[in-house]
Coordinates of C-alpha atoms in Angstrom, one line a residue:
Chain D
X101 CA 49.6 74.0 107.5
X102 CA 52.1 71.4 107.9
X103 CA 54.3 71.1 104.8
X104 CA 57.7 69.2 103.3
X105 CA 59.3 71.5 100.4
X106 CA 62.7 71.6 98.9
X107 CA 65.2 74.0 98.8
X108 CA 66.1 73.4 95.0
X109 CA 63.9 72.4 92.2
X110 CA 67.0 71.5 89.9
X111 CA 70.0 70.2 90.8
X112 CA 72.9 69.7 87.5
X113 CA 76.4 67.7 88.5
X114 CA 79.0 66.4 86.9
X115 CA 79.6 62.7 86.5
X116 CA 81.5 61.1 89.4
X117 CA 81.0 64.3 91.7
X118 CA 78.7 64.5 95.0
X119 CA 75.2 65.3 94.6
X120 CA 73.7 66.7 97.4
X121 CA 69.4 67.0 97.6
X122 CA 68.3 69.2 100.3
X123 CA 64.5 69.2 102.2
X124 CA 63.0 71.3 105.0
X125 CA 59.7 70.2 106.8
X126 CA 57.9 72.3 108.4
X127 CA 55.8 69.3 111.4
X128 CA 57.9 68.8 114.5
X129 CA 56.4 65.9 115.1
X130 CA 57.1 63.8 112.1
X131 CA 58.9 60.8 113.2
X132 CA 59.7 58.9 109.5
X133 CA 61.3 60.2 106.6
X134 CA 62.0 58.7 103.2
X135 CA 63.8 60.0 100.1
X136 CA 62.1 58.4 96.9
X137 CA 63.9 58.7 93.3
X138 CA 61.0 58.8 90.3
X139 CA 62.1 58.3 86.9
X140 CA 60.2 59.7 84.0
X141 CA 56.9 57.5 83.2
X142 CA 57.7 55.3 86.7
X143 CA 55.8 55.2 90.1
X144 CA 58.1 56.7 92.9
X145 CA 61.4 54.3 94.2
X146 CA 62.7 53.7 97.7
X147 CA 66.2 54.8 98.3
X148 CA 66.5 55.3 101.5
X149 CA 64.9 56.3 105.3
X150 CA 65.5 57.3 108.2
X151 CA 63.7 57.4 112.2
X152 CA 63.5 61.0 114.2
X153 CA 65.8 58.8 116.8
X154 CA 68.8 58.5 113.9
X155 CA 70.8 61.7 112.5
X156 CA 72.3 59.9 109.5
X157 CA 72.2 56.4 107.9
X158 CA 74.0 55.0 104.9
X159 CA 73.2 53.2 101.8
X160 CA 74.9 51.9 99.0
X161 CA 76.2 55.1 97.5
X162 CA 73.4 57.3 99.9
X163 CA 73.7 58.5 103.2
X164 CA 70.3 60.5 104.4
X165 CA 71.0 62.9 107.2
X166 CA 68.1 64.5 109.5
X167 CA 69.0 67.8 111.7
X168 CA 65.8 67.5 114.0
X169 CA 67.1 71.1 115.5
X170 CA 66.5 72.9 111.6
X171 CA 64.1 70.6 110.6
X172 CA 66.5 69.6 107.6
X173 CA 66.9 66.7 105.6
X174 CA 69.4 65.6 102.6
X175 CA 70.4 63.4 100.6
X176 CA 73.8 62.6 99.9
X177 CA 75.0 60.8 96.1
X178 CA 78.5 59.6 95.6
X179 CA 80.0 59.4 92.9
X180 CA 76.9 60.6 90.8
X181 CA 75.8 58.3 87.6
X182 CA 74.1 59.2 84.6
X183 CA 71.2 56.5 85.9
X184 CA 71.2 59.2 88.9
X185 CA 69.4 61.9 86.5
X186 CA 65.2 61.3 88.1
X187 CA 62.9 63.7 90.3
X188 CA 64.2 63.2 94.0
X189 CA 61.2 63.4 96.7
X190 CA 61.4 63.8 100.7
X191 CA 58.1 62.5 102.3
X192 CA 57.7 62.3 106.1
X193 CA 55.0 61.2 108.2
X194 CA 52.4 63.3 109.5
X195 CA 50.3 60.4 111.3
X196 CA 51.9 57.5 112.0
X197 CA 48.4 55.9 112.6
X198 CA 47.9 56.1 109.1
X199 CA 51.0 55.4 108.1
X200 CA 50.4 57.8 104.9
X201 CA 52.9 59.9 103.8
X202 CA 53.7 63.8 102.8
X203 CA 55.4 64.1 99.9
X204 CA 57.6 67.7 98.8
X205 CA 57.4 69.1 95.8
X206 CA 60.8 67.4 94.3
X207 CA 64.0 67.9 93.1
X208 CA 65.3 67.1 89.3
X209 CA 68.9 65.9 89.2
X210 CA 69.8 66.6 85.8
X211 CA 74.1 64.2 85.3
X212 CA 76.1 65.8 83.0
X213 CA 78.3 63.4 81.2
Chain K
X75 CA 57.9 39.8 92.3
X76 CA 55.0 41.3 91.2
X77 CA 54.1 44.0 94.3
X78 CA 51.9 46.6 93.7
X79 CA 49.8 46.4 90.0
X80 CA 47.8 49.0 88.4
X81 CA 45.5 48.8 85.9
X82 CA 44.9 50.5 83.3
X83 CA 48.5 52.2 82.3
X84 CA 46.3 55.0 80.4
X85 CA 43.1 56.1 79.8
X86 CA 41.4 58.6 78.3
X87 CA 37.8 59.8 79.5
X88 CA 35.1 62.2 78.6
X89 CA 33.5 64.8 81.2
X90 CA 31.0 63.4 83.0
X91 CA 31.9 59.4 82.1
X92 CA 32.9 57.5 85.0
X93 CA 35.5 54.8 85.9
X94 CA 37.9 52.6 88.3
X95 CA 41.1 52.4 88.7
X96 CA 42.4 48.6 89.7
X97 CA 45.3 47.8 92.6
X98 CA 46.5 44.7 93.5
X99 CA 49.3 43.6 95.9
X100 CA 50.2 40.6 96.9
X101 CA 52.5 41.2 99.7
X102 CA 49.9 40.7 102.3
X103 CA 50.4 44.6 103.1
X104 CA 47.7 46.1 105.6
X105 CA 47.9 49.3 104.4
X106 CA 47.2 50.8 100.8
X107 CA 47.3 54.1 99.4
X108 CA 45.8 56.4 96.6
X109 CA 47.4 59.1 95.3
X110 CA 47.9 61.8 93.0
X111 CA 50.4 63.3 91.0
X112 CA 49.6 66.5 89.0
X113 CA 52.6 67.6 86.8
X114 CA 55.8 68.9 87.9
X115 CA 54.3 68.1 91.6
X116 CA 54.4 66.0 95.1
X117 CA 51.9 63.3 95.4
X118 CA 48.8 64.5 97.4
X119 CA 46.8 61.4 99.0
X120 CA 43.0 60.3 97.9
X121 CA 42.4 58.3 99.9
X122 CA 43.8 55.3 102.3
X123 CA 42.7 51.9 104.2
X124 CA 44.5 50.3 106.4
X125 CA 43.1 47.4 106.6
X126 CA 40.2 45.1 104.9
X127 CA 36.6 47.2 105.2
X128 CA 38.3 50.4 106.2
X129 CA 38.7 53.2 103.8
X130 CA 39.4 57.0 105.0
X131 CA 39.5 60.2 103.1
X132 CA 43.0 61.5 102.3
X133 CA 44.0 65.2 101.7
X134 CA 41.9 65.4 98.6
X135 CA 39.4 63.2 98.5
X136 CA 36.6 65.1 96.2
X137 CA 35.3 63.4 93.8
X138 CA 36.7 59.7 94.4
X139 CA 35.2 56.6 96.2
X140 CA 37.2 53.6 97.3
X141 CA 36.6 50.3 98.6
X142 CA 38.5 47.4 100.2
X143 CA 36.0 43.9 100.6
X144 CA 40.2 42.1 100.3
X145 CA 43.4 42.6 101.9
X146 CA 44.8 42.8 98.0
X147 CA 42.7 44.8 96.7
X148 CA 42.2 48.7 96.9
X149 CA 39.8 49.5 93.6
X150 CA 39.7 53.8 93.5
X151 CA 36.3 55.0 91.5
X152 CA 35.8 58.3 89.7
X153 CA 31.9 59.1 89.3
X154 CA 31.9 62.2 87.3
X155 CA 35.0 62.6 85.6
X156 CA 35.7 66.4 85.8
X157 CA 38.9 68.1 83.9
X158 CA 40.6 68.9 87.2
X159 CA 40.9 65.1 87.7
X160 CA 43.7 64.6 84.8
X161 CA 46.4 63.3 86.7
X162 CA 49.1 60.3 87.5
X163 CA 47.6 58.2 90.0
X164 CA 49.4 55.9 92.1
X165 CA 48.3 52.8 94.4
X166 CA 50.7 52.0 97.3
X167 CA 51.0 49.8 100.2
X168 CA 53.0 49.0 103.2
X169 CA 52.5 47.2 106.3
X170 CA 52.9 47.4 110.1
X171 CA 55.6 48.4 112.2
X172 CA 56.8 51.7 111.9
X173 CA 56.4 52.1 115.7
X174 CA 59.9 49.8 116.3
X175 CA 62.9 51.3 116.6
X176 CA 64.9 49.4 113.7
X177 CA 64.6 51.3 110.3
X178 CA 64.3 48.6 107.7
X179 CA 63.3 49.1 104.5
X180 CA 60.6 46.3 104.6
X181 CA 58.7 49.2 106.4
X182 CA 58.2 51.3 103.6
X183 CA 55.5 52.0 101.5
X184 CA 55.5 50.3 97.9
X185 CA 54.1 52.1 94.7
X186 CA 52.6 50.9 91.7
X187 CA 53.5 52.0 88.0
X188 CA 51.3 54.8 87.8
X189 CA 48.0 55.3 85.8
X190 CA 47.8 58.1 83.3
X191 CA 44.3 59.6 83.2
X192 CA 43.2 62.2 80.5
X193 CA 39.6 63.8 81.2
X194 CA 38.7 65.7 78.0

């Protein structure tokens, strides 16, 4: 069946480096992807999206990139933060009628001070 | 801002009892969402509407009822409360316009706090 999964299931940086979260999906014709960031206890956050027409658009301090050929997506953290450290999630959708989404399985980002 | 609400926070329930889990938003949103989040996992939709007196069944449905008589409110019911159904469960929302070709944020869907259900 269709599926979104990710590559790592924890990620541990340094303070102030690059964090880099990483997500493959498997449906070709998913056309709307969103990283969410879920603190412990908390309902899931926007960060950021991005449309199957785009290959990479920036936020403050995140940049999402989509390689449609791989059917990749990541998610790019400067200068990583202690407030960083939360379950990262890639959802896409699988019918845009709906508008409901496919979430992976997540990845912890554990900041090391 | 108040968004998406959720009520209760917790709750604890015995096999068999039954019970509903409230969502409100007031963001005029056409489309809400159930869904649940089993530990150390991806959420998995109930159930969704997208729009007043339309419900559909999501990817795991069993064992939950919705309704939707108001544009705000998304109300999910558990009949028979098994085990199995000890989970986080989250409302969400969003509304139209993922068809255009501008990403915006304002497109996305919205999630409540979570609800924390026990069934002993």
């Amino acid at each position: 069946g269709e599926s979104v999964g990710l590559h790592l299931p924890t990620l541990s940086v340094q303070e102030g480096d690059n964090s880099i979260i990483n997500c493959a999906y498997s449906n070709s014709a998913s056309d709307y992807f969103i990283w969410y960031k879920q603190e412990s206890g908390k309902g899931p956050q926007f960060i950021i999206d991005i449309r199957s027409n785009m290959d990479k658009r920036q936020g403050q301090r995140v940049t999402v990139l989509l390689n449609k050929t791989v059917k990749h997506l990541s998610l790019q953290i400067a200068a990583t933060q202690p407030g960083d450290s939360a379950v990262y999630f890639c959802a896409e959708t699988v019918d845009t009628g709906r508008r409901a989404l496919t979430f992976g399985s997540g990845t912890r980002l554990q900041v090391q001070p | 801002n108040a968004g998406v609400t959720q009520t209760p926070k917790f709750r604890i329930l015995k096999i068999g009892q039954s019970m509903t889990l409230q969502c409100t938003q007031d963001m005029n949103h056409n489309y809400m969402y159930w869904y649940r989040q089993d530990p150390g996992m991806g959420l998995k939709l109930i159930y969704y509407s997208v729009g007043a007196g339309i419900t559909d069944k999501g990817e795991v449905p069993n064992g939950y009822n919705v309704s939707r008589s108001t544009t705000e409110d998304f109300p999910l019911r558990l009949e028979l409360a098994a085990p199995s159904q000890t989970s986080v469960y989250f409302c969400a929302s969003s509304s139209l316009g993922w068809t255009g070709t501008t990403v915006s944020s304002g497109n996305t869907i919205y999630f409540g706090e979570g609800s924390w259900l026990t069934v002993v």
